[in-house]
Structures are given as C-alpha cells and as structure tokens.
One Martini backbone bead per residue (centre of mass of N, CA, C, O) as a GRO file, in nm:
protein
  299
    1MET     BB    1  14.045  12.521   9.624
    2ILE     BB    2  13.935  12.274   9.813
    3GLN     BB    3  13.870  12.218  10.173
    4LEU     BB    4  13.881  11.975  10.423
    5SER     BB    5  13.842  12.049  10.782
    6ASP     BB    6  13.778  11.842  11.019
    7LEU     BB    7  13.533  11.660  10.927
    8THR     BB    8  13.195  11.622  11.067
    9LYS     BB    9  12.927  11.364  11.030
   10THR     BB   10  12.588  11.304  11.145
   11PHE     BB   11  12.321  11.044  11.188
   12GLY     BB   12  12.265  11.028  11.477
   13ASP     BB   13  12.458  10.737  11.541
   14ARG     BB   14  12.579  10.802  11.259
   15VAL     BB   15  12.897  10.803  11.104
   16LEU     BB   16  13.034  10.946  10.819
   17PHE     BB   17  13.244  11.163  10.936
   18ASP     BB   18  13.590  11.163  11.085
   19HIS     BB   19  13.797  11.400  11.068
   20VAL     BB   20  13.818  11.526  10.773
   21THR     BB   21  14.099  11.564  10.544
   22TRP     BB   22  14.086  11.750  10.228
   23GLN     BB   23  14.179  11.793   9.868
   24ILE     BB   24  14.144  12.011   9.574
   25THR     BB   25  14.255  12.095   9.256
   26ASP     BB   26  14.300  12.229   8.975
   27ARG     BB   27  14.184  12.012   8.709
   28GLU     BB   28  14.073  11.791   8.859
   29ARG     BB   29  13.961  11.435   8.842
   30VAL     BB   30  13.724  11.302   9.070
   31GLY     BB   31  13.635  11.001   9.223
   32LEU     BB   32  13.357  10.920   9.427
   33CYS     BB   33  13.379  10.655   9.655
   34GLY     BB   34  13.167  10.391   9.783
   35PRO     BB   35  12.938  10.279   9.968
   36ASN     BB   36  12.629  10.262  10.030
   37GLY     BB   37  12.574  10.522  10.268
   38ALA     BB   38  12.854  10.681  10.323
   39GLY     BB   39  12.814  11.006  10.198
   40LYS     BB   40  12.851  11.129   9.910
   41THR     BB   41  12.614  11.328   9.875
   42THR     BB   42  12.667  11.489  10.132
   43LEU     BB   43  12.947  11.590  10.047
   44LEU     BB   44  12.858  11.746   9.797
   45LYS     BB   45  12.663  11.938   9.948
   46MET     BB   46  12.882  12.070  10.125
   47MET     BB   47  13.051  12.182   9.883
   48ALA     BB   48  12.784  12.343   9.775
   49GLY     BB   49  12.627  12.462  10.044
   50LEU     BB   50  12.364  12.255  10.134
   51ASP     BB   51  12.542  12.163  10.379
   52GLU     BB   52  12.639  12.086  10.719
   53PRO     BB   53  12.860  12.040  10.946
   54ASP     BB   54  12.923  11.963  11.276
   55SER     BB   55  13.233  11.988  11.205
   56GLY     BB   56  13.429  12.197  11.076
   57ALA     BB   57  13.538  12.270  10.724
   58VAL     BB   58  13.475  12.446  10.416
   59LEU     BB   59  13.732  12.552  10.205
   60LYS     BB   60  13.711  12.857  10.002
   61PRO     BB   61  13.721  13.072   9.774
   62ALA     BB   62  13.535  13.350   9.705
   63ALA     BB   63  13.557  13.306   9.374
   64LEU     BB   64  13.428  13.040   9.379
   65THR     BB   65  13.266  12.820   9.155
   66VAL     BB   66  12.968  12.613   9.198
   67GLY     BB   67  12.850  12.299   9.058
   68TYR     BB   68  12.534  12.110   9.099
   69LEU     BB   69  12.434  11.762   9.042
   70PRO     BB   70  12.183  11.583   9.100
   71GLN     BB   71  12.011  11.292   9.056
   72ASP     BB   72  11.735  11.450   9.123
   73GLY     BB   73  11.449  11.688   9.121
   74LEU     BB   74  11.451  11.846   8.851
   75ASN     BB   75  11.270  12.143   8.728
   76HIS     BB   76  11.131  12.298   8.432
   77SER     BB   77  10.990  12.631   8.351
   78GLY     BB   78  10.898  12.897   8.114
   79HIS     BB   79  11.088  12.768   7.892
   80THR     BB   80  11.297  12.690   7.672
   81VAL     BB   81  11.557  12.496   7.622
   82PHE     BB   82  11.745  12.717   7.513
   83GLU     BB   83  11.692  12.929   7.731
   84GLU     BB   84  11.777  12.762   7.976
   85ALA     BB   85  12.067  12.696   7.890
   86SER     BB   86  12.157  13.002   7.817
   87SER     BB   87  12.130  13.114   8.118
   88ALA     BB   88  12.433  13.068   8.187
   89PHE     BB   89  12.467  13.366   8.024
   90ALA     BB   90  12.339  13.610   8.182
   91GLU     BB   91  12.551  13.839   8.169
   92LEU     BB   92  12.582  13.844   7.859
   93LEU     BB   93  12.278  13.887   7.794
   94ALA     BB   94  12.262  14.161   7.935
   95MET     BB   95  12.462  14.300   7.751
   96LYS     BB   96  12.308  14.251   7.488
   97ALA     BB   97  12.054  14.408   7.567
   98GLU     BB   98  12.198  14.679   7.612
   99MET     BB   99  12.310  14.709   7.327
  100HIS     BB  100  12.035  14.715   7.182
  101ALA     BB  101  11.926  14.962   7.332
  102LEU     BB  102  12.152  15.153   7.238
  103GLU     BB  103  12.107  15.128   6.936
  104ASP     BB  104  11.826  15.261   6.941
  105ARG     BB  105  11.914  15.536   7.081
  106LEU     BB  106  12.143  15.629   6.876
  107GLY     BB  107  11.909  15.701   6.651
  108ASP     BB  108  11.837  15.953   6.827
  109ALA     BB  109  11.840  16.296   6.751
  110ALA     BB  110  11.735  16.415   7.042
  111ILE     BB  111  11.995  16.353   7.166
  112PRO     BB  112  12.235  16.473   7.327
  113GLU     BB  113  12.566  16.486   7.270
  114THR     BB  114  12.678  16.402   7.550
  115GLU     BB  115  12.498  16.150   7.577
  116HIS     BB  116  12.585  16.017   7.315
  117GLU     BB  117  12.883  15.983   7.395
  118ALA     BB  118  12.835  15.806   7.646
  119MET     BB  119  12.693  15.576   7.491
  120LEU     BB  120  12.931  15.504   7.311
  121HIS     BB  121  13.122  15.422   7.537
  122ARG     BB  122  12.941  15.202   7.655
  123TYR     BB  123  12.916  15.033   7.399
  124SER     BB  124  13.219  14.977   7.360
  125ASP     BB  125  13.262  14.836   7.631
  126LEU     BB  126  13.057  14.608   7.594
  127GLN     BB  127  13.173  14.492   7.331
  128ASP     BB  128  13.449  14.412   7.444
  129ARG     BB  129  13.346  14.222   7.671
  130PHE     BB  130  13.176  14.036   7.492
  131ARG     BB  131  13.415  13.941   7.316
  132LEU     BB  132  13.611  13.843   7.542
  133HIS     BB  133  13.362  13.634   7.646
  134ASP     BB  134  13.233  13.499   7.387
  135GLY     BB  135  12.934  13.606   7.310
  136TYR     BB  136  12.911  13.523   6.992
  137SER     BB  137  12.893  13.189   7.093
  138ILE     BB  138  12.639  13.106   7.249
  139GLU     BB  139  12.467  12.949   7.044
  140LEU     BB  140  12.679  12.736   6.971
  141LYS     BB  141  12.733  12.623   7.252
  142THR     BB  142  12.443  12.541   7.320
  143ALA     BB  143  12.393  12.351   7.080
  144THR     BB  144  12.630  12.156   7.132
  145VAL     BB  145  12.541  12.053   7.413
  146LEU     BB  146  12.255  11.962   7.350
  147GLN     BB  147  12.336  11.759   7.128
  148GLY     BB  148  12.531  11.592   7.304
  149LEU     BB  149  12.269  11.521   7.507
  150GLY     BB  150  12.026  11.454   7.269
  151PHE     BB  151  11.918  11.699   7.131
  152LYS     BB  152  11.718  11.830   6.909
  153THR     BB  153  11.655  12.100   6.720
  154SER     BB  154  11.338  12.068   6.767
  155ASP     BB  155  11.370  12.105   7.092
  156PHE     BB  156  11.460  12.402   7.153
  157GLU     BB  157  11.140  12.526   7.142
  158ARG     BB  158  11.056  12.365   7.372
  159PRO     BB  159  10.912  12.324   7.653
  160THR     BB  160  11.041  12.206   7.945
  161GLU     BB  161  10.768  12.075   8.069
  162THR     BB  162  10.757  11.842   7.828
  163PHE     BB  163  10.968  11.690   7.994
  164SER     BB  164  11.111  11.448   8.143
  165GLY     BB  165  11.310  11.371   8.404
  166GLY     BB  166  11.563  11.287   8.238
  167TRP     BB  167  11.556  11.552   8.058
  168GLN     BB  168  11.577  11.751   8.290
  169MET     BB  169  11.868  11.665   8.364
  170ARG     BB  170  11.990  11.748   8.092
  171ILE     BB  171  11.931  12.044   8.117
  172ALA     BB  172  12.092  12.089   8.377
  173LEU     BB  173  12.363  11.992   8.261
  174ALA     BB  174  12.389  12.194   8.034
  175LYS     BB  175  12.388  12.450   8.211
  176LEU     BB  176  12.634  12.372   8.380
  177LEU     BB  177  12.846  12.342   8.152
  178LEU     BB  178  12.812  12.635   8.036
  179GLY     BB  179  12.904  12.780   8.310
  180GLN     BB  180  13.180  12.684   8.411
  181PRO     BB  181  13.273  12.599   8.684
  182ASN     BB  182  13.543  12.552   8.895
  183LEU     BB  183  13.333  12.341   9.036
  184LEU     BB  184  13.228  12.010   8.957
  185LEU     BB  185  12.925  11.844   9.074
  186LEU     BB  186  12.854  11.492   9.018
  187ASP     BB  187  12.551  11.291   9.050
  188GLU     BB  188  12.505  11.062   8.843
  189PRO     BB  189  12.519  11.170   8.522
  190THR     BB  190  12.446  10.882   8.355
  191ASN     BB  191  12.156  10.782   8.430
  192HIS     BB  192  12.006  10.965   8.171
  193LEU     BB  193  12.199  10.831   7.957
  194ASP     BB  194  12.302  10.745   7.672
  195LEU     BB  195  12.569  10.634   7.505
  196GLU     BB  196  12.620  10.887   7.332
  197ALA     BB  197  12.604  11.098   7.564
  198ARG     BB  198  12.816  10.968   7.744
  199ASN     BB  199  13.054  10.997   7.544
  200TRP     BB  200  13.040  11.302   7.524
  201LEU     BB  201  13.086  11.364   7.826
  202GLU     BB  202  13.362  11.237   7.848
  203GLU     BB  203  13.502  11.438   7.654
  204TYR     BB  204  13.424  11.699   7.798
  205LEU     BB  205  13.563  11.636   8.076
  206ASN     BB  206  13.853  11.596   7.962
  207ALA     BB  207  13.836  11.922   7.865
  208TYR     BB  208  13.798  12.048   8.126
  209PRO     BB  209  13.928  12.352   8.286
  210HIS     BB  210  13.838  12.222   8.559
  211ALA     BB  211  13.706  12.091   8.834
  212VAL     BB  212  13.614  11.740   8.920
  213ILE     BB  213  13.335  11.577   9.089
  214LEU     BB  214  13.233  11.226   9.090
  215VAL     BB  215  12.946  11.015   9.089
  216SER     BB  216  12.968  10.658   8.997
  217HIS     BB  217  12.866  10.325   8.863
  218ASP     BB  218  13.044  10.379   8.604
  219ARG     BB  219  13.342  10.237   8.544
  220PHE     BB  220  13.405  10.330   8.251
  221PHE     BB  221  13.369  10.629   8.300
  222LEU     BB  222  13.580  10.658   8.522
  223ASP     BB  223  13.824  10.551   8.363
  224ALA     BB  224  13.799  10.786   8.136
  225VAL     BB  225  13.808  11.052   8.345
  226VAL     BB  226  13.969  10.992   8.593
  227THR     BB  227  14.278  11.053   8.815
  228ARG     BB  228  14.112  11.012   9.089
  229ILE     BB  229  14.043  10.850   9.404
  230ALA     BB  230  13.787  10.893   9.655
  231ASP     BB  231  13.749  10.703   9.946
  232LEU     BB  232  13.444  10.626  10.128
  233THR     BB  233  13.566  10.475  10.422
  234LEU     BB  234  13.549  10.452  10.749
  235ARG     BB  235  13.493  10.781  10.781
  236THR     BB  236  13.692  10.830  10.532
  237LEU     BB  237  13.947  10.963  10.313
  238THR     BB  238  14.099  10.794  10.030
  239ASP     BB  239  14.366  10.809   9.816
  240TYR     BB  240  14.383  10.727   9.454
  241TYR     BB  241  14.635  10.744   9.197
  242THR     BB  242  14.391  10.647   8.987
  243ASN     BB  243  14.182  10.461   8.849
  244TYR     BB  244  13.927  10.248   8.901
  245SER     BB  245  14.077   9.980   8.854
  246GLY     BB  246  14.315  10.046   9.039
  247TYR     BB  247  14.148  10.093   9.294
  248LEU     BB  248  14.031   9.810   9.333
  249ALA     BB  249  14.303   9.674   9.385
  250GLU     BB  250  14.411   9.858   9.616
  251HIS     BB  251  14.167   9.834   9.805
  252HIS     BB  252  14.178   9.531   9.848
  253GLU     BB  253  14.459   9.528   9.975
  254ARG     BB  254  14.392   9.717  10.211
  255ILE     BB  255  14.164   9.551  10.341
  256GLU     BB  256  14.328   9.292  10.384
  257ALA     BB  257  14.538   9.425  10.570
  258MET     BB  258  14.333   9.511  10.786
  259ARG     BB  259  14.228   9.225  10.851
  260LYS     BB  260  14.495   9.109  10.938
  261ALA     BB  261  14.551   9.314  11.164
  262LYS     BB  262  14.293   9.241  11.323
  263ARG     BB  263  14.356   8.947  11.379
  264GLU     BB  264  14.624   8.999  11.528
  265GLN     BB  265  14.499   9.178  11.745
  266ASP     BB  266  14.298   8.971  11.861
  267GLU     BB  267  14.513   8.767  11.946
  268GLU     BB  268  14.664   8.955  12.141
  269VAL     BB  269  14.424   9.021  12.323
  270GLY     BB  270  14.376   8.729  12.412
  271ARG     BB  271  14.652   8.688  12.551
  272VAL     BB  272  14.626   8.921  12.753
  273LYS     BB  273  14.366   8.824  12.896
  274MET     BB  274  14.482   8.560  12.997
  275PHE     BB  275  14.698   8.685  13.176
  276ILE     BB  276  14.512   8.851  13.355
  277ASP     BB  277  14.329   8.616  13.458
  278ARG     BB  278  14.568   8.443  13.577
  279PHE     BB  279  14.730   8.707  13.746
  280ARG     BB  280  14.544   8.910  13.906
  281TYR     BB  281  14.603   8.769  14.221
  282GLN     BB  282  14.918   8.820  14.188
  283ALA     BB  283  15.151   9.010  14.337
  284THR     BB  284  15.404   8.949  14.145
  285LYS     BB  285  15.203   9.047  13.881
  286ALA     BB  286  15.072   9.332  13.910
  287SER     BB  287  15.234   9.518  13.715
  288GLN     BB  288  15.182   9.349  13.458
  289VAL     BB  289  14.878   9.362  13.464
  290GLN     BB  290  14.848   9.674  13.452
  291SER     BB  291  14.998   9.710  13.188
  292ARG     BB  292  14.792   9.537  13.017
  293ILE     BB  293  14.540   9.704  13.077
  294LYS     BB  294  14.643   9.966  12.944
  295MET     BB  295  14.686   9.846  12.665
  296LEU     BB  296  14.388   9.772  12.612
  297GLU     BB  297  14.275  10.058  12.629
  298LYS     BB  298  14.429  10.161  12.378
  299VAL     BB  299  14.309   9.940  12.180
   0.00000   0.00000   0.00000
C-alpha cells in the first residue's frame, strides 16, 4: 500500500531517518513508537505528503487516499458541526444536490421531450450511484460518529467556531473517519478525548476496513488497537509483530543485547589499540599492526 524506500531526513546536524526502508499493507493497524523527538510526527507528515525527505522516496499507488490528523492546530468555521463532518461525503452530497435540481426541472412541462428523456436517464444514473455508495445513510453515519466522539444532538447545529481547540480536533477526527481514507494517519488521537469517546474510537478503529498508522502515548489504547509496532529508534524503523506490551518487552531485550554487544566491541577495540601501541615500531610486527589498524577503521 505505502512504502518508504531508502528514506533519509535530517534537521541541521541531526539525522532523524537514515536510509529507512519500510512498508505497510492494507488493513494493518500499526503503532508508531519511539522516544520524543525521534521524528514520528515528521514521518507521518511525509507519508501524508506534507513534508519531503532529503533522499529516498515515499511510494504509494496513485489511487491511494490518505487522511492525516495532526496533534493540534486545526480550526473550523463557517459551518455547523453536522455540515462540517458530513462534508466528508462531498461527492455524494453533490450527487444529491444534482438529483434534487433534476427533480425540480422534471416537473416543468415546458421542457422538450428529448431533453426530458435525457434528464430522466441522468437522474436514474445518479440515483443508482448514490444508492450503491450508501448515500441514503449519510445522515445516520454522520450522527453516529459525532455522537461516538462525544457530541450531543443539540451540538449538531452549533457553528463550529463556537467550540474550543479540543472539540475542534474532535470535529476534524469525525470528518476524517467518515471519509474512510485507504490510509489513516493519526497523531495522538486520544489527546482530546474523554474515556467514553476514547473507548468508542478504539472499537471504531478495530473495525476500520483500511490501514491505520497511529502515534499515541496511551499504552492501553495501543494494546487494544494495533497489531504491529514500528519502533523509530536509532534513526531507523524496526518492526515488532505484537501489541504495545509485547513490544516493550522485546524492545528492552533488543536494546540490552545491543548494549552488551557494544560493551564487548569496546573491550575488543581496547585490546586492539593496546596491541597497536605496543608493537607499532617493531618491524617484525608491522603487518599485524597494519591489519589491526584496518580492522579498527572498519569498526
């Protein structure tokens, strides 16, 4: 579905990703983890097409739809909550508007018969497509998602600009979920949710029909939703095919093994340096000294 190919990204002297290759397939739910500042948000932005790598590429099919929810900074105005959320169905709503316009014109007896016949065919085609894409349930779907995210029915007709920042993010999340992109990128989606809305989102994502990548500090949410962890540490991505709790255990073992290997490497380097310093000026040991110098360069 989406693939990172030899991806490198730096900020000044700091390397976030160093020749990273990674991929996600349809219907996977992946938790993107790693220490603060490792570049998780930057990686989501690159997959969303909002940031560019220094080298390498983000490869995705032309027909792939991507939805991205940032941590904050989204504001809505000029519509009611219900209008803003249901705008996720813009194409279907345009069909509905055209159908209503055709209904009005079809009642006009002054329209020539040939034009009337063409309008009937157009209306029939629109109606079939509208029904095929579940257009008649737009209102139900929108109300269900808004209520799941904590909006009361009385909130539906309130202007979006009357809501605070946390509720603005809920509006954005509702619109994103209703649009059902092929790849859903969520950066800390539970930050502005109460427990009831968080639990609803957990169930919604478990039933989501496409791929999801999310960043979250809520370990219980990650445990309940994701089936794979992609760990962004040491400038690369490492997959753990488990939930968050399993990842913590496996990651700890991996880091400890790396520390042990580093200690052993340091000890070996120390022994090699002692040999070089001791025999550097002895002609009989020259070839051995040069061999060890080359070995150190490789290390």
